[in-house]
């Protein structure tokens, strides 16, 4: 028989729900006549749908239509899908329940009960919950074995018997060594060497039961009967493990009802066009839920740290240098920095030489002659290196070994255009033919800062360095004298790392030598200082990496790139020092 929607829609258009609606037997008959196949069509009829939703929300009506299913008669095979409704029915005759105890008493998986509770929480106000944690103890695999077969020490004690037994025979058994040690610790047995043979003999003859086995069986039945010391000892022997289970105490909410109304997840165009939205209930937006990550490119951690370092330099008034020249001549990489052509200082760089083009030929001629002279004859108060300087060595093309070659070019340009106090920085790759290991690659990023000022002092350099490193969270520094071919004096920079509990080398610094600066044409009263560090080391510390191959190279984990956070050194990257001084100089 077809259901006359129009008739009933017109009928209920005359009813108001301002006053409390009292349902009758006619309501029950009509409600029961609406089969599941008809329910989807009700939404098209505003007044009929309003009546249906209203009467479904009445608790007394719900009890009449669907008598409460008793939790004692819970049928696992058919009722598990109705678990949220069953929980509401249970709450209607009980003030509250413990999710763990309820699941245990009904033979249900605790997670299924938790899932049903979470489902009910989506209906605001129906239930209230309180999270709690319960600590239980479970036997480990070894603990289960001992609970069945007995402890190692008790089995050794049983083997010894009244006449004793050879120690060597006991040691052949898998549990022999540990069993002997524990039995001697308990003063159950002793070692007898009087007969020429090392024997194990009993010191205690009356052990009616194995105490460890008894404790483990007690733990299975009721762990609360065990003393704290007994539990501590069993955990120490790894016979027992502590398991924390999260549970919820569920009680009636301020809007408790046993009738669940389905909430719409989305406001669709169809609902708007049909007018059904007026009688529907919608799920509230969860603004705390995580959104779907957009599918897009991700910045590598090195680039994030590089960007942060760059911002710090710019905030300190530094100007960024052009670092696009990866292939450089030996002249700018070595000779301009007063590094001799036949000196171990060049070999220490482990340089990559270029086969094609093999040489560079364009150099500032006057500057070239001044560099040649200061190397071979000296000048500007220096004796030089006193060797036959060769243009052929200076012309060789290489992969630059440091970004100081960029600084040299900029300082020469500064001298030619008329000196003015300047601060430069660069962050880019350099290349060295080194043995690859967990902390070294053939290419890496070098961070460099250069300050050129009149009468600049070493103390001024230390102040700039302290300011820079303070901006990345390294507030406590030490400076140690060092040697560099093109700086004098030179200093290594150390920072105290609270995590490692030691001082960590983080950079190098120094005042550029006159033999480097005067040939460029810089005035005598101008001093230039520089400091540098790698980009990889602070990045590895920042993101908790111990192997550089996890940061850079063909085997890198892409998930690490996708999930690493924004780099903010000034907020959370702190080196803490236990000493009082912020800056120390170490001899």
XYZ file of C-alpha atoms in Angstrom, residues 168-525:
358
model
C 80.106 -27.650 35.790
C 76.998 -29.783 35.296
C 74.744 -26.903 36.357
C 76.550 -24.458 34.067
C 75.695 -26.607 31.039
C 72.022 -25.739 31.435
C 70.564 -22.594 29.791
C 69.351 -21.290 33.148
C 72.348 -22.552 35.149
C 74.477 -19.415 35.430
C 71.636 -17.065 36.340
C 69.986 -19.669 38.556
C 73.193 -20.230 40.551
C 73.741 -16.479 40.983
C 70.190 -15.869 42.208
C 70.183 -18.918 44.501
C 73.457 -17.781 46.101
C 72.088 -14.240 46.428
C 69.090 -15.719 48.297
C 71.538 -17.796 50.435
C 69.846 -21.016 49.345
C 73.093 -22.637 48.173
C 76.871 -22.307 48.554
C 80.026 -23.443 46.741
C 82.000 -26.347 48.237
C 85.642 -26.821 47.112
C 86.735 -29.150 49.910
C 86.614 -32.373 47.894
C 88.819 -31.181 45.033
C 85.785 -30.734 42.786
C 83.783 -27.527 42.772
C 80.320 -28.469 43.943
C 77.117 -26.664 44.710
C 75.465 -27.648 48.002
C 72.285 -26.590 49.740
C 72.286 -24.140 52.633
C 68.497 -24.293 52.961
C 66.865 -27.713 52.939
C 63.215 -26.713 53.304
C 61.800 -24.791 50.328
C 58.276 -26.075 49.941
C 57.419 -23.684 47.110
C 59.048 -21.365 44.593
C 58.470 -17.781 45.855
C 58.948 -16.217 42.410
C 56.470 -18.613 40.817
C 53.972 -17.874 43.599
C 54.345 -14.117 43.088
C 53.818 -14.408 39.331
C 50.670 -16.491 39.794
C 49.408 -13.962 42.337
C 50.024 -11.232 39.785
C 47.872 -13.074 37.254
C 44.934 -13.259 39.657
C 45.301 -9.972 41.580
C 48.452 -7.853 41.331
C 47.249 -5.603 44.168
C 48.130 -8.387 46.643
C 51.839 -8.046 45.822
C 54.055 -5.665 47.762
C 55.679 -2.728 45.924
C 59.125 -4.280 46.488
C 58.007 -7.579 44.961
C 56.632 -5.797 41.879
C 59.821 -3.732 41.609
C 61.994 -6.863 41.706
C 59.870 -8.710 39.128
C 60.017 -5.700 36.802
C 63.790 -5.469 37.317
C 64.114 -9.117 36.254
C 61.893 -8.352 33.236
C 59.329 -10.939 34.309
C 56.644 -8.312 34.636
C 55.706 -5.331 32.510
C 53.565 -2.351 33.418
C 50.625 -1.676 31.103
C 48.668 1.569 31.269
C 45.147 1.436 29.864
C 43.119 4.559 29.186
C 39.428 4.347 30.028
C 36.494 6.733 30.337
C 33.819 7.184 32.970
C 30.594 7.859 31.069
C 27.629 9.634 32.649
C 24.447 11.358 31.484
C 24.900 14.730 29.843
C 22.732 17.836 30.272
C 20.754 16.927 27.129
C 20.602 13.188 27.730
C 18.170 11.217 25.602
C 17.966 7.649 24.397
C 16.895 8.778 20.936
C 19.715 9.366 18.496
C 19.045 11.756 15.633
C 21.268 11.484 12.589
C 23.147 14.714 11.942
C 23.948 15.850 8.438
C 27.630 16.334 7.722
C 27.282 18.820 4.850
C 24.899 21.533 3.749
C 24.400 20.476 0.129
C 22.750 22.394 -2.745
C 20.023 19.752 -2.784
C 19.140 20.419 0.863
C 18.926 24.147 0.177
C 16.805 23.781 -2.974
C 14.320 21.378 -1.363
C 14.077 23.357 1.880
C 14.988 20.274 3.911
C 17.811 22.163 5.626
C 15.196 23.879 7.829
C 14.305 20.616 9.589
C 17.726 18.960 9.557
C 20.275 18.873 12.348
C 23.892 19.379 11.314
C 27.161 18.256 12.798
C 29.186 21.049 14.327
C 32.468 21.960 12.711
C 35.513 20.641 14.547
C 37.997 23.469 14.260
C 40.583 21.508 16.273
C 40.759 18.669 13.744
C 43.825 18.449 11.536
C 43.223 19.447 7.949
C 44.377 17.528 4.900
C 47.972 18.563 4.106
C 48.122 20.236 0.686
C 49.999 18.359 -1.995
C 52.809 20.728 -2.814
C 56.545 21.159 -2.774
C 58.376 21.247 0.548
C 61.447 23.182 1.601
C 64.508 21.170 2.581
C 65.659 21.767 6.203
C 68.901 23.291 4.895
C 66.912 25.888 2.973
C 64.812 26.687 6.042
C 67.890 27.209 8.202
C 69.561 29.149 5.374
C 66.560 31.474 5.186
C 66.660 32.040 8.955
C 70.408 32.784 8.907
C 69.924 35.163 5.975
C 67.235 37.085 7.878
C 69.524 37.396 10.899
C 72.347 38.821 8.756
C 69.989 41.303 7.103
C 68.613 42.402 10.487
C 72.196 43.074 11.610
C 72.775 45.367 8.626
C 74.812 42.996 6.447
C 74.632 43.083 2.643
C 74.363 39.787 0.727
C 77.142 38.985 -1.758
C 76.691 37.377 -5.178
C 77.823 33.745 -4.783
C 76.865 32.362 -8.209
C 80.498 31.582 -9.225
C 81.094 27.959 -8.154
C 84.059 27.475 -10.503
C 86.863 29.815 -9.482
C 90.486 30.426 -10.413
C 93.234 29.476 -7.977
C 94.238 33.150 -7.996
C 91.039 34.338 -6.284
C 90.635 31.167 -4.187
C 94.225 31.007 -2.879
C 96.699 33.656 -4.079
C 94.526 36.686 -3.346
C 94.145 35.344 0.207
C 97.930 35.175 0.670
C 98.071 31.379 0.547
C 101.430 30.274 -0.946
C 101.471 28.133 -4.074
C 103.838 25.490 -2.645
C 102.540 25.419 0.904
C 100.630 22.642 2.727
C 97.852 25.163 3.345
C 96.635 24.572 -0.212
C 96.871 20.802 0.069
C 94.723 20.862 3.195
C 91.775 22.006 1.106
C 91.770 18.758 -0.922
C 90.786 20.641 -4.033
C 88.741 19.544 -7.073
C 90.573 20.787 -10.201
C 88.663 21.486 -13.435
C 89.772 19.794 -16.676
C 87.741 21.963 -19.063
C 88.161 24.901 -19.006
C 91.437 24.197 -17.268
C 92.653 27.803 -16.886
C 91.500 31.380 -16.374
C 93.368 34.222 -18.070
C 91.584 37.442 -17.145
C 92.867 39.091 -13.965
C 93.287 42.773 -12.965
C 96.914 43.269 -14.167
C 98.044 45.768 -11.502
C 96.437 43.760 -8.709
C 98.002 40.565 -10.085
C 101.467 42.157 -9.926
C 100.947 43.371 -6.355
C 99.812 39.900 -5.246
C 102.825 38.326 -6.993
C 105.185 40.765 -5.287
C 103.829 40.301 -1.767
C 104.133 36.501 -2.191
C 107.652 36.468 -3.637
C 109.269 39.580 -2.112
C 107.014 40.748 0.705
C 105.675 44.212 1.380
C 103.385 46.238 3.644
C 105.597 45.299 6.591
C 105.787 41.605 5.639
C 108.712 39.484 4.420
C 106.368 37.460 2.179
C 107.039 33.792 1.429
C 110.247 34.345 -0.627
C 109.513 31.894 -3.473
C 109.160 32.029 -7.247
C 105.452 32.800 -7.718
C 104.065 31.304 -10.972
C 101.132 32.602 -12.976
C 100.447 29.042 -14.229
C 99.461 27.920 -10.724
C 97.219 30.949 -10.253
C 95.414 30.295 -13.546
C 94.215 26.768 -12.640
C 90.439 26.509 -12.370
C 88.962 24.731 -9.369
C 85.667 24.139 -7.595
C 85.843 26.812 -4.920
C 86.926 25.447 -1.552
C 85.440 28.284 0.517
C 83.229 31.335 0.084
C 86.091 33.589 1.228
C 86.952 33.826 -2.468
C 83.630 35.699 -2.847
C 84.649 37.973 0.023
C 88.012 38.652 -1.678
C 86.316 39.737 -4.912
C 83.925 42.037 -3.017
C 86.715 43.596 -0.950
C 88.725 44.303 -4.116
C 85.635 45.888 -5.687
C 85.076 47.930 -2.503
C 88.646 49.259 -2.675
C 88.374 50.197 -6.361
C 85.071 52.060 -5.981
C 86.177 54.113 -3.011
C 86.137 52.597 0.452
C 83.159 52.940 2.758
C 82.472 50.937 5.933
C 80.661 47.771 4.874
C 79.346 44.470 6.162
C 78.890 41.526 3.780
C 77.610 37.982 4.126
C 77.258 34.900 1.951
C 75.628 31.478 2.323
C 76.389 29.027 -0.465
C 78.035 25.747 -1.402
C 81.737 24.949 -1.372
C 83.486 21.793 -2.563
C 86.309 19.722 -1.070
C 87.689 16.360 -2.074
C 87.288 14.807 1.370
C 86.692 11.236 2.520
C 82.949 10.754 2.955
C 81.706 9.713 6.387
C 78.834 10.386 8.797
C 79.822 14.041 9.243
C 81.607 14.956 5.988
C 80.488 15.319 2.367
C 82.322 16.467 -0.753
C 80.103 19.563 -0.851
C 78.538 21.595 1.911
C 77.206 25.049 2.712
C 79.476 27.704 4.199
C 78.092 30.704 6.080
C 80.423 33.711 6.112
C 80.268 37.245 7.483
C 82.792 40.016 6.679
C 83.129 43.436 8.347
C 85.311 46.212 6.850
C 85.735 49.309 9.021
C 88.361 51.842 10.001
C 90.281 50.832 13.147
C 88.203 47.672 13.617
C 89.551 45.668 16.576
C 89.503 42.018 17.580
C 87.158 42.924 20.437
C 84.780 44.472 17.900
C 84.834 41.227 15.895
C 84.059 39.204 19.042
C 81.114 41.502 19.734
C 79.665 41.015 16.229
C 80.158 37.242 16.475
C 78.467 37.139 19.900
C 75.499 39.119 18.560
C 75.113 36.826 15.542
C 75.241 33.597 17.536
C 72.982 35.005 20.237
C 70.340 35.468 17.528
C 70.442 31.724 16.836
C 70.263 30.771 20.509
C 73.976 30.293 21.268
C 74.440 32.785 24.073
C 77.543 31.313 25.717
C 80.703 31.304 23.612
C 84.415 30.608 23.965
C 87.141 31.875 21.639
C 90.330 29.853 21.220
C 93.460 31.038 19.335
C 93.981 29.218 16.029
C 95.914 29.441 12.740
C 94.558 30.436 9.320
C 96.810 31.354 6.353
C 94.962 34.591 5.603
C 93.905 35.828 9.075
C 95.998 36.959 12.034
C 94.992 36.794 14.804
C 92.645 33.840 14.221
C 90.109 32.278 16.579
C 88.022 29.116 16.744
C 84.504 29.638 18.117
C 82.948 27.199 20.615
C 79.448 27.076 22.137
C 78.280 24.991 25.079
C 75.698 22.387 24.043
C 73.400 21.510 26.943
C 72.207 18.295 25.275
C 75.732 16.945 24.736
C 77.005 18.493 27.991
C 80.167 19.758 26.315
C 81.661 22.574 24.251
C 81.119 22.198 20.515
C 83.185 23.920 17.816
C 80.797 25.981 15.710
C 82.967 28.247 13.568
C 86.198 30.041 12.720
C 87.141 33.708 12.644
C 89.967 36.212 12.426
C 91.343 39.543 11.190
C 92.419 39.495 7.516
C 96.173 39.975 7.082
C 97.604 43.211 5.604
C 99.308 41.070 2.909
C 95.782 40.271 1.654
C 94.163 43.710 2.099
C 96.831 46.223 1.005
C 97.381 44.796 -2.514
C 93.639 45.277 -3.068
C 94.065 49.011 -2.463
C 92.316 49.303 0.908
C 93.617 52.135 3.138
C 96.087 51.290 5.909
C 93.679 52.293 8.692
